[in-house]
Structures are given as structure tokens and as C-alpha cells.
Amino acid sequence: MRRHHGYRGLAAADRGAAAAIGNFDGVHLGHQSVLALARAAAAERDAPFGVVTFEPHPRAFFAPGGPPFRLMDAEARAHRLEKLGVQQLYEIPFDAALAAMPAAAFMHEILSEGLGLRHIVAGADFRFGKGRGGDPDTLRLLGPQLGFGATIAPLVSDAQGDVSSTAIRAALGAGRPEEAARMLGHWHRIEGVVARGDQRGRDLGFPTANLGLGDLHRPRFGVYAVLVDVLDGPHAGRWRGAASIGERPTFGAQAPNLEVNLLDFAGDLYGARLSVALVAFQRPDIAFDDVGALVAQMHADVGETRARLAAAWPT
């Protein structure tokens, strides 16, 4: 997959895609339906299969002081889109100039002149341009004048309601990763580079790899059974693990992070990029009266994790 940070000065081979457009936070089943239509449109036109998205997320631009909300960062999103066969990923910088650009100008300057799109696919709830003035009808009406057609994908729902990033955040916040996975079509993952922590886990007999949460949405704090993909380095591969997400209250409230103990693993993971899939919530994040009680609970946590993951090795 070729990844472009912007839309200007693209080589001829990187233009002319049939592309899906949206934020694709989480790349959930609704997003995947949009992507499937774009993939089909690309095949029909013998064009590259592309995605047009925005970085940073527009919500971060309009509400910079808001609580963390993203389901995945740009790197994790790119990894997921590449797995789905995307060939050209266009990350359009979302800044004051883009926020002030009228919908028609966005279509002309970026989609037509910049990217040279041959077809565009959007979800029925997609809005764009200054004041959210553009909608699917805008794409359908103006697109042919600019050299590209438009397909609008219906919203996806199941027995529990519409599939959306908002509903997925609610499920994760309630400690229901299985419900989130049902809407995502894959396990919710937290990706990041392993940083040096205080090495307290090693001293307690449970060495952990530590990932910061940055501007990612906070799942319910607690202990999870997880699957861990080490994405690079000498230990690349998949491992089972027990992870704690929270503030480590036994030692005084600290900045929330994710600490994961890889089961039956020995090695140095500092600097490696990890993708941690939340499979099952086990217990909330609580403060223990002393370290001995914490260590006893950690042994119980790992035993429960082994039992939960014994028959699970999802893709």
C-alpha cells in the first residue's frame, strides 16, 4: 500500500483511484461495507483501490480540549486498511484551511484536481466541507461534472442497532470488548511502541510491556485477556497475554497506560511496536492493601487469562 500525506504533487501512478472516503475510526463493519463497494468500483474500472481520510481526525481539530476518543491512531488505521487490500491511502491534513473550504471547492481542488479520482464511495451519513455543507447528494450531483461518479453506501445495523464508532466506544467503556468486536468485525486493538516504565512488574514477577494511550479512547480500566501481535523486531509474532489498563492505583494514581504480560515469553521488547487485541474483560482496576495481595491476584489473573484464551486464537 502506498500512503500519501496530502494530495498535491502526486505521481500519475498514484492518481485515478476509485476510493472510499471517511474517517474510518475503528474500520468497523459499516466502514467495511463502504470499502467493499470501493473495491468493487476499482475492479470494474481497472483503477487502484483507494481510501481518502483525514489526519488529524476533524473532531480533534474542532474540540482540541475534549476527552480522548479515537479508536485507533493513524498507524493502526493504516495497518487495518492495508490488510483489507487498500492500495492507495490518502491522508488529507485537516487544518483551518480545510475546515473553511466549501464542499464544492473540496470536491474540485482535492478529489478531482489533486487526486484525480475516477469514483468515490461514501457512507450515507458522510458530511464534508465548511459547516458540513456537503452530503451524499452533493457528491452525486457535482461528481460527474468533475469527472468522477459517486456511490452511497447505506448504514449498517444489526439486532442491537446501528453499527457506529460511538456505539463501539460505549461498549469498550463498559468493559464489553466482545460487543465491540461484533461491531468492528475484528478485536479492538491498541497499538503503540513499547516504552520503558518503572519496571515494577518485573520486580513482582510479571514483566510487562508498557504502551501509552495518547489520545485513544479509554476502555474500562481493568484486567483483560489479550492477544498480542509483536509487529517488528526479533520477537515478531503472536502471543497470548494478560493486560492491565488503568492508573495502577495500588501505587497511587498515575497517568493511565496499558501494561501487558506476554505469557510464556522471554525477551526484550523495548522499541518494538505492539498491537494488543482486547478479547475479554476480567476484573476492574482496583487498589490493593499491600503488594502481597496484588501479587496473589496477578497469579489468579494470569490463570483466568490462560483459561479464557485456551481455545481462542482469532485471526
PDB file of C-alpha atoms in Angstrom:
ATOM      1  CA  MET A   1       0.000   0.000   0.000  1.00  0.00           C
ATOM      2  CA  ARG A   2       1.199   3.486  -0.856  1.00  0.00           C
ATOM      3  CA  ARG A   3       0.486   6.080   1.813  1.00  0.00           C
ATOM      4  CA  HIS A   4       0.277   9.794   0.974  1.00  0.00           C
ATOM      5  CA  HIS A   5       0.236  12.642   3.482  1.00  0.00           C
ATOM      6  CA  GLY A   6      -1.637  15.148   1.366  1.00  0.00           C
ATOM      7  CA  TYR A   7      -2.996  15.495  -2.145  1.00  0.00           C
ATOM      8  CA  ARG A   8      -0.584  17.748  -4.012  1.00  0.00           C
ATOM      9  CA  GLY A   9       2.134  16.699  -6.458  1.00  0.00           C
ATOM     10  CA  LEU A  10       1.139  13.053  -6.752  1.00  0.00           C
ATOM     11  CA  ALA A  11       2.740  10.918  -9.432  1.00  0.00           C
ATOM     12  CA  ALA A  12       0.468   9.817 -12.255  1.00  0.00           C
ATOM     13  CA  ALA A  13       0.531   6.227 -10.957  1.00  0.00           C
ATOM     14  CA  ASP A  14      -0.836   7.411  -7.604  1.00  0.00           C
ATOM     15  CA  ARG A  15      -3.839   9.205  -9.091  1.00  0.00           C
ATOM     16  CA  GLY A  16      -7.035   7.946 -10.682  1.00  0.00           C
ATOM     17  CA  ALA A  17      -8.245   5.675  -7.895  1.00  0.00           C
ATOM     18  CA  ALA A  18     -11.749   4.544  -7.058  1.00  0.00           C
ATOM     19  CA  ALA A  19     -11.794   5.489  -3.405  1.00  0.00           C
ATOM     20  CA  ALA A  20     -13.800   5.256  -0.210  1.00  0.00           C
ATOM     21  CA  ILE A  21     -13.953   8.469   1.824  1.00  0.00           C
ATOM     22  CA  GLY A  22     -14.424   8.974   5.561  1.00  0.00           C
ATOM     23  CA  ASN A  23     -12.646   8.994   8.905  1.00  0.00           C
ATOM     24  CA  PHE A  24     -12.698   5.187   9.289  1.00  0.00           C
ATOM     25  CA  ASP A  25     -12.045   5.317  13.028  1.00  0.00           C
ATOM     26  CA  GLY A  26     -12.048   1.673  14.048  1.00  0.00           C
ATOM     27  CA  VAL A  27     -12.617   0.391  10.489  1.00  0.00           C
ATOM     28  CA  HIS A  28     -15.831  -1.246  11.738  1.00  0.00           C
ATOM     29  CA  LEU A  29     -18.379  -3.244   9.747  1.00  0.00           C
ATOM     30  CA  GLY A  30     -20.076  -0.091   8.463  1.00  0.00           C
ATOM     31  CA  HIS A  31     -16.752   1.195   7.181  1.00  0.00           C
ATOM     32  CA  GLN A  32     -16.008  -2.201   5.667  1.00  0.00           C
ATOM     33  CA  SER A  33     -19.230  -2.043   3.657  1.00  0.00           C
ATOM     34  CA  VAL A  34     -18.069   1.280   2.177  1.00  0.00           C
ATOM     35  CA  LEU A  35     -14.655  -0.211   1.445  1.00  0.00           C
ATOM     36  CA  ALA A  36     -16.201  -3.249  -0.262  1.00  0.00           C
ATOM     37  CA  LEU A  37     -18.132  -1.016  -2.655  1.00  0.00           C
ATOM     38  CA  ALA A  38     -14.987   0.996  -3.404  1.00  0.00           C
ATOM     39  CA  ARG A  39     -13.031  -2.204  -4.041  1.00  0.00           C
ATOM     40  CA  ALA A  40     -15.703  -3.355  -6.495  1.00  0.00           C
ATOM     41  CA  ALA A  41     -15.741   0.038  -8.221  1.00  0.00           C
ATOM     42  CA  ALA A  42     -11.964  -0.110  -8.596  1.00  0.00           C
ATOM     43  CA  ALA A  43     -12.131  -3.575 -10.149  1.00  0.00           C
ATOM     44  CA  GLU A  44     -14.853  -2.502 -12.597  1.00  0.00           C
ATOM     45  CA  ARG A  45     -12.746   0.436 -13.763  1.00  0.00           C
ATOM     46  CA  ASP A  46      -9.346  -1.264 -13.612  1.00  0.00           C
ATOM     47  CA  ALA A  47      -8.361   1.504 -11.186  1.00  0.00           C
ATOM     48  CA  PRO A  48      -6.383   1.472  -7.935  1.00  0.00           C
ATOM     49  CA  PHE A  49      -8.420   0.795  -4.779  1.00  0.00           C
ATOM     50  CA  GLY A  50      -8.042   3.876  -2.596  1.00  0.00           C
ATOM     51  CA  VAL A  51      -9.128   5.494   0.651  1.00  0.00           C
ATOM     52  CA  VAL A  52      -9.408   9.222   1.325  1.00  0.00           C
ATOM     53  CA  THR A  53      -9.299  10.064   5.014  1.00  0.00           C
ATOM     54  CA  PHE A  54      -8.268  12.909   7.307  1.00  0.00           C
ATOM     55  CA  GLU A  55      -5.455  13.406   9.788  1.00  0.00           C
ATOM     56  CA  PRO A  56      -5.854  14.562  12.461  1.00  0.00           C
ATOM     57  CA  HIS A  57      -9.438  13.452  12.977  1.00  0.00           C
ATOM     58  CA  PRO A  58     -11.715  16.500  12.433  1.00  0.00           C
ATOM     59  CA  ARG A  59     -13.115  16.114  15.954  1.00  0.00           C
ATOM     60  CA  ALA A  60      -9.633  16.706  17.370  1.00  0.00           C
ATOM     61  CA  PHE A  61      -9.395  19.919  15.338  1.00  0.00           C
ATOM     62  CA  PHE A  62     -12.780  21.301  16.382  1.00  0.00           C
ATOM     63  CA  ALA A  63     -12.584  20.194  20.043  1.00  0.00           C
ATOM     64  CA  PRO A  64      -8.877  20.048  20.921  1.00  0.00           C
ATOM     65  CA  GLY A  65      -9.523  20.045  24.676  1.00  0.00           C
ATOM     66  CA  GLY A  66     -12.019  17.189  24.611  1.00  0.00           C
ATOM     67  CA  PRO A  67     -11.505  13.773  26.169  1.00  0.00           C
ATOM     68  CA  PRO A  68      -9.550  11.124  24.228  1.00  0.00           C
ATOM     69  CA  PHE A  69     -11.871   9.497  21.718  1.00  0.00           C
ATOM     70  CA  ARG A  70     -10.019   7.777  18.860  1.00  0.00           C
ATOM     71  CA  LEU A  71     -10.423   4.032  18.498  1.00  0.00           C
ATOM     72  CA  MET A  72      -7.141   3.789  16.605  1.00  0.00           C
ATOM     73  CA  ASP A  73      -4.282   6.072  15.703  1.00  0.00           C
ATOM     74  CA  ALA A  74      -3.231   6.765  12.130  1.00  0.00           C
ATOM     75  CA  GLU A  75      -0.684   3.926  12.096  1.00  0.00           C
ATOM     76  CA  ALA A  76      -3.175   1.328  13.322  1.00  0.00           C
ATOM     77  CA  ARG A  77      -5.760   2.545  10.825  1.00  0.00           C
ATOM     78  CA  ALA A  78      -3.238   2.258   8.001  1.00  0.00           C
ATOM     79  CA  HIS A  79      -2.351  -1.297   9.071  1.00  0.00           C
ATOM     80  CA  ARG A  80      -6.005  -2.334   9.109  1.00  0.00           C
ATOM     81  CA  LEU A  81      -6.726  -0.730   5.719  1.00  0.00           C
ATOM     82  CA  GLU A  82      -3.702  -2.413   4.180  1.00  0.00           C
ATOM     83  CA  LYS A  83      -4.969  -5.777   5.435  1.00  0.00           C
ATOM     84  CA  LEU A  84      -8.224  -5.064   3.607  1.00  0.00           C
ATOM     85  CA  GLY A  85      -6.412  -4.592   0.317  1.00  0.00           C
ATOM     86  CA  VAL A  86      -6.249  -0.798   0.044  1.00  0.00           C
ATOM     87  CA  GLN A  87      -3.615   0.193  -2.499  1.00  0.00           C
ATOM     88  CA  GLN A  88      -3.596   3.993  -2.199  1.00  0.00           C
ATOM     89  CA  LEU A  89      -4.177   5.725   1.165  1.00  0.00           C
ATOM     90  CA  TYR A  90      -4.595   9.498   1.012  1.00  0.00           C
ATOM     91  CA  GLU A  91      -4.421  11.199   4.435  1.00  0.00           C
ATOM     92  CA  ILE A  92      -5.647  14.756   3.923  1.00  0.00           C
ATOM     93  CA  PRO A  93      -4.326  17.199   6.563  1.00  0.00           C
ATOM     94  CA  PHE A  94      -7.278  18.593   8.489  1.00  0.00           C
ATOM     95  CA  ASP A  95      -6.420  22.179   9.371  1.00  0.00           C
ATOM     96  CA  ALA A  96      -8.046  25.614   9.415  1.00  0.00           C
ATOM     97  CA  ALA A  97      -7.827  25.925   5.628  1.00  0.00           C
ATOM     98  CA  LEU A  98      -9.593  22.620   5.055  1.00  0.00           C
ATOM     99  CA  ALA A  99     -12.230  23.396   7.688  1.00  0.00           C
ATOM    100  CA  ALA A 100     -13.042  26.653   5.847  1.00  0.00           C
ATOM    101  CA  MET A 101     -13.173  25.073   2.369  1.00  0.00           C
ATOM    102  CA  PRO A 102     -16.698  24.879   0.896  1.00  0.00           C
ATOM    103  CA  ALA A 103     -17.900  21.452  -0.176  1.00  0.00           C
ATOM    104  CA  ALA A 104     -17.790  22.233  -3.915  1.00  0.00           C
ATOM    105  CA  ALA A 105     -14.224  23.551  -3.623  1.00  0.00           C
ATOM    106  CA  PHE A 106     -13.198  20.421  -1.701  1.00  0.00           C
ATOM    107  CA  MET A 107     -14.536  18.248  -4.487  1.00  0.00           C
ATOM    108  CA  HIS A 108     -12.852  20.300  -7.207  1.00  0.00           C
ATOM    109  CA  GLU A 109      -9.483  21.034  -5.608  1.00  0.00           C
ATOM    110  CA  ILE A 110      -8.859  17.815  -3.690  1.00  0.00           C
ATOM    111  CA  LEU A 111     -10.938  14.975  -5.119  1.00  0.00           C
ATOM    112  CA  SER A 112     -10.730  15.997  -8.782  1.00  0.00           C
ATOM    113  CA  GLU A 113      -7.628  18.140  -9.352  1.00  0.00           C
ATOM    114  CA  GLY A 114      -5.479  16.753  -6.529  1.00  0.00           C
ATOM    115  CA  LEU A 115      -6.323  13.052  -6.530  1.00  0.00           C
ATOM    116  CA  GLY A 116      -7.853  12.677  -9.978  1.00  0.00           C
ATOM    117  CA  LEU A 117     -10.415  10.233  -8.617  1.00  0.00           C
ATOM    118  CA  ARG A 118     -12.449   8.150 -11.043  1.00  0.00           C
ATOM    119  CA  HIS A 119     -15.084   7.152  -8.490  1.00  0.00           C
ATOM    120  CA  ILE A 120     -15.929   7.939  -4.877  1.00  0.00           C
ATOM    121  CA  VAL A 121     -17.846   5.853  -2.309  1.00  0.00           C
ATOM    122  CA  ALA A 122     -19.197   7.378   0.907  1.00  0.00           C
ATOM    123  CA  GLY A 123     -21.453   6.307   3.734  1.00  0.00           C
ATOM    124  CA  ALA A 124     -24.979   7.711   3.890  1.00  0.00           C
ATOM    125  CA  ASP A 125     -24.038   9.839   6.914  1.00  0.00           C
ATOM    126  CA  PHE A 126     -20.887  11.365   5.392  1.00  0.00           C
ATOM    127  CA  ARG A 127     -20.661  15.162   5.601  1.00  0.00           C
ATOM    128  CA  PHE A 128     -17.867  17.401   4.370  1.00  0.00           C
ATOM    129  CA  GLY A 129     -16.905  20.981   3.580  1.00  0.00           C
ATOM    130  CA  LYS A 130     -17.348  24.194   5.524  1.00  0.00           C
ATOM    131  CA  GLY A 131     -20.158  23.894   8.036  1.00  0.00           C
ATOM    132  CA  ARG A 132     -20.701  20.277   6.924  1.00  0.00           C
ATOM    133  CA  GLY A 133     -22.369  21.718   3.851  1.00  0.00           C
ATOM    134  CA  GLY A 134     -21.657  18.731   1.610  1.00  0.00           C
ATOM    135  CA  ASP A 135     -23.555  15.443   1.758  1.00  0.00           C
ATOM    136  CA  PRO A 136     -24.066  12.350  -0.417  1.00  0.00           C
ATOM    137  CA  ASP A 137     -26.382  14.246  -2.748  1.00  0.00           C
ATOM    138  CA  THR A 138     -23.613  16.805  -3.311  1.00  0.00           C
ATOM    139  CA  LEU A 139     -21.256  14.039  -4.360  1.00  0.00           C
ATOM    140  CA  ARG A 140     -23.801  12.511  -6.728  1.00  0.00           C
ATOM    141  CA  LEU A 141     -24.761  15.831  -8.332  1.00  0.00           C
ATOM    142  CA  LEU A 142     -21.359  17.504  -8.709  1.00  0.00           C
ATOM    143  CA  GLY A 143     -19.123  14.453  -9.118  1.00  0.00           C
ATOM    144  CA  PRO A 144     -19.944  13.785 -12.805  1.00  0.00           C
ATOM    145  CA  GLN A 145     -19.183  17.413 -13.625  1.00  0.00           C
ATOM    146  CA  LEU A 146     -15.721  16.900 -12.143  1.00  0.00           C
ATOM    147  CA  GLY A 147     -15.025  13.592 -13.835  1.00  0.00           C
ATOM    148  CA  PHE A 148     -15.998  11.031 -11.220  1.00  0.00           C
ATOM    149  CA  GLY A 149     -19.087   9.087 -10.219  1.00  0.00           C
ATOM    150  CA  ALA A 150     -20.355   8.511  -6.710  1.00  0.00           C
ATOM    151  CA  THR A 151     -21.854   5.563  -4.839  1.00  0.00           C
ATOM    152  CA  ILE A 152     -23.524   5.954  -1.446  1.00  0.00           C
ATOM    153  CA  ALA A 153     -23.369   3.033   0.987  1.00  0.00           C
ATOM    154  CA  PRO A 154     -26.338   2.500   3.325  1.00  0.00           C
ATOM    155  CA  LEU A 155     -25.743   2.451   7.064  1.00  0.00           C
ATOM    156  CA  VAL A 156     -25.072  -0.966   8.582  1.00  0.00           C
ATOM    157  CA  SER A 157     -27.094  -2.181  11.562  1.00  0.00           C
ATOM    158  CA  ASP A 158     -27.757  -5.402  13.435  1.00  0.00           C
ATOM    159  CA  ALA A 159     -30.291  -6.564  16.010  1.00  0.00           C
ATOM    160  CA  GLN A 160     -28.766  -4.174  18.577  1.00  0.00           C
ATOM    161  CA  GLY A 161     -28.948  -1.092  16.344  1.00  0.00           C
ATOM    162  CA  ASP A 162     -26.693   0.899  14.020  1.00  0.00           C
ATOM    163  CA  VAL A 163     -23.016  -0.002  13.874  1.00  0.00           C
ATOM    164  CA  SER A 164     -21.055   3.143  14.708  1.00  0.00           C
ATOM    165  CA  SER A 165     -17.831   4.319  16.303  1.00  0.00           C
ATOM    166  CA  THR A 166     -19.936   5.900  19.065  1.00  0.00           C
ATOM    167  CA  ALA A 167     -21.586   2.571  19.921  1.00  0.00           C
ATOM    168  CA  ILE A 168     -18.199   0.842  19.901  1.00  0.00           C
ATOM    169  CA  ARG A 169     -16.769   3.417  22.310  1.00  0.00           C
ATOM    170  CA  ALA A 170     -19.727   2.843  24.621  1.00  0.00           C
ATOM    171  CA  ALA A 171     -19.179  -0.924  24.587  1.00  0.00           C
ATOM    172  CA  LEU A 172     -15.473  -0.561  25.346  1.00  0.00           C
ATOM    173  CA  GLY A 173     -16.149   1.973  28.094  1.00  0.00           C
ATOM    174  CA  ALA A 174     -18.478  -0.545  29.725  1.00  0.00           C
ATOM    175  CA  GLY A 175     -15.873  -3.331  29.566  1.00  0.00           C
ATOM    176  CA  ARG A 176     -17.592  -5.304  26.815  1.00  0.00           C
ATOM    177  CA  PRO A 177     -14.865  -5.948  24.222  1.00  0.00           C
ATOM    178  CA  GLU A 178     -16.836  -8.867  22.730  1.00  0.00           C
ATOM    179  CA  GLU A 179     -19.682  -6.471  21.886  1.00  0.00           C
ATOM    180  CA  ALA A 180     -17.220  -4.029  20.351  1.00  0.00           C
ATOM    181  CA  ALA A 181     -15.695  -6.867  18.305  1.00  0.00           C
ATOM    182  CA  ARG A 182     -19.133  -7.808  16.982  1.00  0.00           C
ATOM    183  CA  MET A 183     -19.499  -4.308  15.505  1.00  0.00           C
ATOM    184  CA  LEU A 184     -15.889  -3.990  14.418  1.00  0.00           C
ATOM    185  CA  GLY A 185     -15.655  -7.357  12.711  1.00  0.00           C
ATOM    186  CA  HIS A 186     -12.317  -7.795  14.489  1.00  0.00           C
ATOM    187  CA  TRP A 187     -10.925  -7.450  18.005  1.00  0.00           C
ATOM    188  CA  HIS A 188     -10.446  -3.892  19.212  1.00  0.00           C
ATOM    189  CA  ARG A 189      -6.708  -3.244  19.255  1.00  0.00           C
ATOM    190  CA  ILE A 190      -4.444  -0.779  20.981  1.00  0.00           C
ATOM    191  CA  GLU A 191      -1.187  -0.227  19.116  1.00  0.00           C
ATOM    192  CA  GLY A 192       1.950   1.511  20.223  1.00  0.00           C
ATOM    193  CA  VAL A 193       5.700   1.362  20.740  1.00  0.00           C
ATOM    194  CA  VAL A 194       6.938  -0.260  23.944  1.00  0.00           C
ATOM    195  CA  ALA A 195       8.356   2.362  26.300  1.00  0.00           C
ATOM    196  CA  ARG A 196      10.430   1.982  29.421  1.00  0.00           C
ATOM    197  CA  GLY A 197       8.327   2.036  32.575  1.00  0.00           C
ATOM    198  CA  ASP A 198       9.244   1.797  36.234  1.00  0.00           C
ATOM    199  CA  GLN A 199       9.913  -1.984  35.825  1.00  0.00           C
ATOM    200  CA  ARG A 200       7.688  -2.694  38.819  1.00  0.00           C
ATOM    201  CA  GLY A 201       6.050  -5.632  37.017  1.00  0.00           C
ATOM    202  CA  ARG A 202       9.403  -7.360  36.582  1.00  0.00           C
ATOM    203  CA  ASP A 203      10.148  -6.899  40.270  1.00  0.00           C
ATOM    204  CA  LEU A 204       6.789  -8.508  41.097  1.00  0.00           C
ATOM    205  CA  GLY A 205       7.486 -11.488  38.851  1.00  0.00           C
ATOM    206  CA  PHE A 206       5.299 -10.337  35.958  1.00  0.00           C
ATOM    207  CA  PRO A 207       7.408  -8.366  33.450  1.00  0.00           C
ATOM    208  CA  THR A 208       5.249  -6.152  31.268  1.00  0.00           C
ATOM    209  CA  ALA A 209       5.495  -4.206  28.035  1.00  0.00           C
ATOM    210  CA  ASN A 210       4.164  -0.678  28.528  1.00  0.00           C
ATOM    211  CA  LEU A 211       2.183   1.283  25.947  1.00  0.00           C
ATOM    212  CA  GLY A 212       0.964   4.848  26.298  1.00  0.00           C
ATOM    213  CA  LEU A 213      -2.667   5.559  25.437  1.00  0.00           C
ATOM    214  CA  GLY A 214      -2.152   9.034  23.963  1.00  0.00           C
ATOM    215  CA  ASP A 215      -5.406  10.359  22.504  1.00  0.00           C
ATOM    216  CA  LEU A 216      -7.000   6.906  22.256  1.00  0.00           C
ATOM    217  CA  HIS A 217     -10.406   6.248  23.789  1.00  0.00           C
ATOM    218  CA  ARG A 218     -10.064   4.694  27.237  1.00  0.00           C
ATOM    219  CA  PRO A 219     -11.684   1.274  27.566  1.00  0.00           C
ATOM    220  CA  ARG A 220     -12.963   0.389  31.019  1.00  0.00           C
ATOM    221  CA  PHE A 221      -9.979   0.289  33.344  1.00  0.00           C
ATOM    222  CA  GLY A 222      -9.117  -3.211  34.469  1.00  0.00           C
ATOM    223  CA  VAL A 223      -7.513  -6.512  33.539  1.00  0.00           C
ATOM    224  CA  TYR A 224      -8.093  -8.121  30.137  1.00  0.00           C
ATOM    225  CA  ALA A 225      -7.264 -11.367  28.383  1.00  0.00           C
ATOM    226  CA  VAL A 226      -5.498 -10.256  25.210  1.00  0.00           C
ATOM    227  CA  LEU A 227      -3.762 -11.421  22.077  1.00  0.00           C
ATOM    228  CA  VAL A 228      -0.564  -9.543  21.281  1.00  0.00           C
ATOM    229  CA  ASP A 229       0.993  -9.144  17.848  1.00  0.00           C
ATOM    230  CA  VAL A 230       4.622  -8.034  18.004  1.00  0.00           C
ATOM    231  CA  LEU A 231       4.792  -6.245  14.668  1.00  0.00           C
ATOM    232  CA  ASP A 232       8.545  -5.866  14.258  1.00  0.00           C
ATOM    233  CA  GLY A 233      11.900  -6.809  15.721  1.00  0.00           C
ATOM    234  CA  PRO A 234      13.390 -10.205  16.575  1.00  0.00           C
ATOM    235  CA  HIS A 235      10.310 -11.331  18.542  1.00  0.00           C
ATOM    236  CA  ALA A 236       7.749 -10.606  15.806  1.00  0.00           C
ATOM    237  CA  GLY A 237       4.782 -12.928  16.091  1.00  0.00           C
ATOM    238  CA  ARG A 238       1.625 -13.528  18.117  1.00  0.00           C
ATOM    239  CA  TRP A 239       1.452 -14.181  21.838  1.00  0.00           C
ATOM    240  CA  ARG A 240      -1.228 -14.642  24.484  1.00  0.00           C
ATOM    241  CA  GLY A 241      -1.194 -12.127  27.305  1.00  0.00           C
ATOM    242  CA  ALA A 242      -2.784 -10.612  30.379  1.00  0.00           C
ATOM    243  CA  ALA A 243      -3.066  -6.817  30.218  1.00  0.00           C
ATOM    244  CA  SER A 244      -3.906  -4.118  32.707  1.00  0.00           C
ATOM    245  CA  ILE A 245      -5.344  -0.810  31.518  1.00  0.00           C
ATOM    246  CA  GLY A 246      -5.552   1.929  34.109  1.00  0.00           C
ATOM    247  CA  GLU A 247      -3.786   4.110  36.637  1.00  0.00           C
ATOM    248  CA  ARG A 248      -2.128   1.444  38.839  1.00  0.00           C
ATOM    249  CA  PRO A 249      -3.975   2.686  41.971  1.00  0.00           C
ATOM    250  CA  THR A 250      -2.118   0.415  44.418  1.00  0.00           C
ATOM    251  CA  PHE A 251       0.897   2.682  43.876  1.00  0.00           C
ATOM    252  CA  GLY A 252      -1.017   5.962  43.724  1.00  0.00           C
ATOM    253  CA  ALA A 253      -2.979   7.243  40.729  1.00  0.00           C
ATOM    254  CA  GLN A 254      -0.721   7.698  37.695  1.00  0.00           C
ATOM    255  CA  ALA A 255      -1.183   8.522  34.041  1.00  0.00           C
ATOM    256  CA  PRO A 256      -3.272   5.735  32.502  1.00  0.00           C
ATOM    257  CA  ASN A 257      -1.464   3.276  30.292  1.00  0.00           C
ATOM    258  CA  LEU A 258      -1.584  -0.325  29.098  1.00  0.00           C
ATOM    259  CA  GLU A 259       0.768  -2.904  30.620  1.00  0.00           C
ATOM    260  CA  VAL A 260       0.784  -6.376  29.119  1.00  0.00           C
ATOM    261  CA  ASN A 261       2.444  -9.530  30.382  1.00  0.00           C
ATOM    262  CA  LEU A 262       3.123 -11.878  27.460  1.00  0.00           C
ATOM    263  CA  LEU A 263       2.573 -15.445  28.627  1.00  0.00           C
ATOM    264  CA  ASP A 264       5.491 -17.856  28.228  1.00  0.00           C
ATOM    265  CA  PHE A 265       7.650 -15.129  26.685  1.00  0.00           C
ATOM    266  CA  ALA A 266      11.241 -14.139  27.373  1.00  0.00           C
ATOM    267  CA  GLY A 267      12.948 -11.273  25.576  1.00  0.00           C
ATOM    268  CA  ASP A 268      13.436  -7.531  25.274  1.00  0.00           C
ATOM    269  CA  LEU A 269      10.574  -5.668  23.595  1.00  0.00           C
ATOM    270  CA  TYR A 270      11.718  -2.065  24.160  1.00  0.00           C
ATOM    271  CA  GLY A 271      11.165  -0.072  20.990  1.00  0.00           C
ATOM    272  CA  ALA A 272       9.019  -2.757  19.315  1.00  0.00           C
ATOM    273  CA  ARG A 273       5.567  -1.900  18.000  1.00  0.00           C
ATOM    274  CA  LEU A 274       2.805  -3.982  19.566  1.00  0.00           C
ATOM    275  CA  SER A 275      -0.836  -4.480  18.608  1.00  0.00           C
ATOM    276  CA  VAL A 276      -2.843  -5.623  21.634  1.00  0.00           C
ATOM    277  CA  ALA A 277      -6.288  -7.132  20.963  1.00  0.00           C
ATOM    278  CA  LEU A 278      -8.781  -6.931  23.842  1.00  0.00           C
ATOM    279  CA  VAL A 279     -10.506 -10.339  23.981  1.00  0.00           C
ATOM    280  CA  ALA A 280     -12.237 -10.430  27.383  1.00  0.00           C
ATOM    281  CA  PHE A 281     -12.605  -8.174  30.426  1.00  0.00           C
ATOM    282  CA  GLN A 282     -11.711  -9.982  33.666  1.00  0.00           C
ATOM    283  CA  ARG A 283     -11.922  -7.538  36.564  1.00  0.00           C
ATOM    284  CA  PRO A 284     -11.870  -3.795  37.312  1.00  0.00           C
ATOM    285  CA  ASP A 285      -8.782  -1.762  38.183  1.00  0.00           C
ATOM    286  CA  ILE A 286      -8.671  -1.621  41.992  1.00  0.00           C
ATOM    287  CA  ALA A 287      -6.236  -0.663  44.746  1.00  0.00           C
ATOM    288  CA  PHE A 288      -4.892  -3.466  46.946  1.00  0.00           C
ATOM    289  CA  ASP A 289      -3.969  -3.105  50.597  1.00  0.00           C
ATOM    290  CA  ASP A 290      -0.428  -4.351  50.034  1.00  0.00           C
ATOM    291  CA  VAL A 291       1.883  -5.712  47.357  1.00  0.00           C
ATOM    292  CA  GLY A 292       1.410  -9.290  48.540  1.00  0.00           C
ATOM    293  CA  ALA A 293      -2.318  -9.126  47.882  1.00  0.00           C
ATOM    294  CA  LEU A 294      -1.649  -7.632  44.459  1.00  0.00           C
ATOM    295  CA  VAL A 295       0.797 -10.391  43.502  1.00  0.00           C
ATOM    296  CA  ALA A 296      -1.663 -13.093  44.623  1.00  0.00           C
ATOM    297  CA  GLN A 297      -4.352 -11.505  42.444  1.00  0.00           C
ATOM    298  CA  MET A 298      -1.965 -11.269  39.497  1.00  0.00           C
ATOM    299  CA  HIS A 299      -1.372 -15.024  39.709  1.00  0.00           C
ATOM    300  CA  ALA A 300      -5.133 -15.531  39.682  1.00  0.00           C
ATOM    301  CA  ASP A 301      -5.495 -13.103  36.766  1.00  0.00           C
ATOM    302  CA  VAL A 302      -2.966 -14.996  34.649  1.00  0.00           C
ATOM    303  CA  GLY A 303      -4.671 -18.299  35.456  1.00  0.00           C
ATOM    304  CA  GLU A 304      -8.006 -16.877  34.339  1.00  0.00           C
ATOM    305  CA  THR A 305      -6.407 -15.461  31.195  1.00  0.00           C
ATOM    306  CA  ARG A 306      -4.991 -18.863  30.272  1.00  0.00           C
ATOM    307  CA  ALA A 307      -8.420 -20.437  30.705  1.00  0.00           C
ATOM    308  CA  ARG A 308     -10.171 -17.778  28.619  1.00  0.00           C
ATOM    309  CA  LEU A 309      -7.656 -17.980  25.773  1.00  0.00           C
ATOM    310  CA  ALA A 310      -7.120 -21.749  25.818  1.00  0.00           C
ATOM    311  CA  ALA A 311      -9.433 -22.324  22.867  1.00  0.00           C
ATOM    312  CA  ALA A 312      -9.102 -18.879  21.272  1.00  0.00           C
ATOM    313  CA  TRP A 313      -6.583 -17.983  18.598  1.00  0.00           C
ATOM    314  CA  PRO A 314      -8.536 -15.498  16.435  1.00  0.00           C
ATOM    315  CA  THR A 315      -7.197 -14.038  13.212  1.00  0.00           C
TER     316      THR A 315
END
